Amino acid sequence: MLGIALKDQERSIVEEFFQLFKTPWEEYRKSGLYSAVIASSPHRLSEIPRLAIIFGYQPTERDLAMGIQTGPAL
C-alpha cells in the first residue's frame, strides 16, 4: 500500500493516476503502514517513513544539506 500526502487540489489527478495503473493507495495518515510514501513536500509528512519519495520544483533542505544539485540534467 502506498501512502500519498496530497493537497486537496491534487486529489482528482492522484485518483486518476493510481486507478489507471491499478495501484492500491490511500491518503497518507500518520498511523498508516505503507510500503512507501509519496509527497510533494517533506513538510506534508509528520515523520519520514522508511521509503519516502519527495518531489517538487524546488530543492529541499535535505538536498541543500547534502549538496545535491537539482535542475535539468542530460
Short mmCIF file of C-alpha atoms in Angstrom, two decimals:
data_model
loop_
_atom_site.label_atom_id
_atom_site.label_comp_id
_atom_site.label_asym_id
_atom_site.label_seq_id
_atom_site.Cartn_x
_atom_site.Cartn_y
_atom_site.Cartn_z
CA MET A 1 0.00 0.00 0.00
CA LEU A 2 1.25 3.46 -0.90
CA GLY A 3 0.55 6.49 1.24
CA ILE A 4 0.11 9.69 -0.75
CA ALA A 5 0.49 13.03 1.03
CA LEU A 6 -1.60 15.26 -1.19
CA LYS A 7 -3.20 18.67 -1.31
CA ASP A 8 -6.96 18.95 -1.91
CA GLN A 9 -6.41 20.31 -5.42
CA GLU A 10 -4.22 17.26 -6.28
CA ARG A 11 -6.84 14.67 -5.30
CA SER A 12 -8.52 14.15 -8.69
CA ILE A 13 -5.25 13.69 -10.60
CA VAL A 14 -3.87 11.33 -7.93
CA GLU A 15 -7.05 9.22 -8.01
CA GLU A 16 -6.94 9.03 -11.81
CA PHE A 17 -3.23 8.18 -11.93
CA PHE A 18 -3.38 5.30 -9.45
CA GLN A 19 -6.65 3.97 -10.89
CA LEU A 20 -5.01 3.89 -14.34
CA PHE A 21 -2.14 1.75 -13.04
CA LYS A 22 -4.39 -0.25 -10.67
CA THR A 23 -2.14 0.59 -7.73
CA PRO A 24 -3.50 0.40 -4.17
CA TRP A 25 -3.06 3.68 -2.30
CA GLU A 26 -4.65 5.85 0.34
CA GLU A 27 -4.22 9.38 1.60
CA TYR A 28 -1.23 9.48 3.95
CA ARG A 29 -2.08 9.07 7.64
CA LYS A 30 0.50 9.27 10.40
CA SER A 31 -0.78 5.95 11.79
CA GLY A 32 -0.80 4.21 8.39
CA LEU A 33 1.53 1.34 7.43
CA TYR A 34 2.93 1.90 3.93
CA SER A 35 5.48 0.32 1.61
CA ALA A 36 6.33 3.88 0.55
CA VAL A 37 5.03 7.41 0.91
CA ILE A 38 4.93 9.91 -1.96
CA ALA A 39 4.75 13.62 -1.16
CA SER A 40 5.20 16.92 -2.96
CA SER A 41 6.85 18.40 0.13
CA PRO A 42 8.66 16.93 3.14
CA HIS A 43 6.58 19.28 5.29
CA ARG A 44 3.47 17.24 4.44
CA LEU A 45 4.87 14.28 6.41
CA SER A 46 4.58 14.13 10.18
CA GLU A 47 7.54 11.75 10.23
CA ILE A 48 9.79 10.39 7.49
CA PRO A 49 8.88 6.76 6.68
CA ARG A 50 11.32 4.04 5.67
CA LEU A 51 10.91 4.95 1.98
CA ALA A 52 9.75 8.44 1.05
CA ILE A 53 9.63 9.80 -2.48
CA ILE A 54 9.57 13.57 -2.20
CA PHE A 55 9.29 15.60 -5.38
CA GLY A 56 8.90 19.23 -6.23
CA TYR A 57 10.20 22.11 -8.29
CA GLN A 58 12.50 23.49 -5.57
CA PRO A 59 15.37 21.82 -3.68
CA THR A 60 14.52 20.66 -0.17
CA GLU A 61 16.52 21.48 2.95
CA ARG A 62 17.94 17.96 2.80
CA ASP A 63 19.03 18.45 -0.83
CA LEU A 64 20.90 21.59 0.16
CA ALA A 65 22.48 19.99 3.25
CA MET A 66 23.72 17.04 1.19
CA GLY A 67 24.99 19.23 -1.66
CA ILE A 68 22.64 17.64 -4.17
CA GLN A 69 22.44 19.54 -7.45
CA THR A 70 18.91 19.96 -8.76
CA GLY A 71 17.64 21.02 -12.15
CA PRO A 72 17.69 19.69 -15.71
CA ALA A 73 20.27 17.04 -16.49
CA LEU A 74 21.36 15.43 -19.71
#
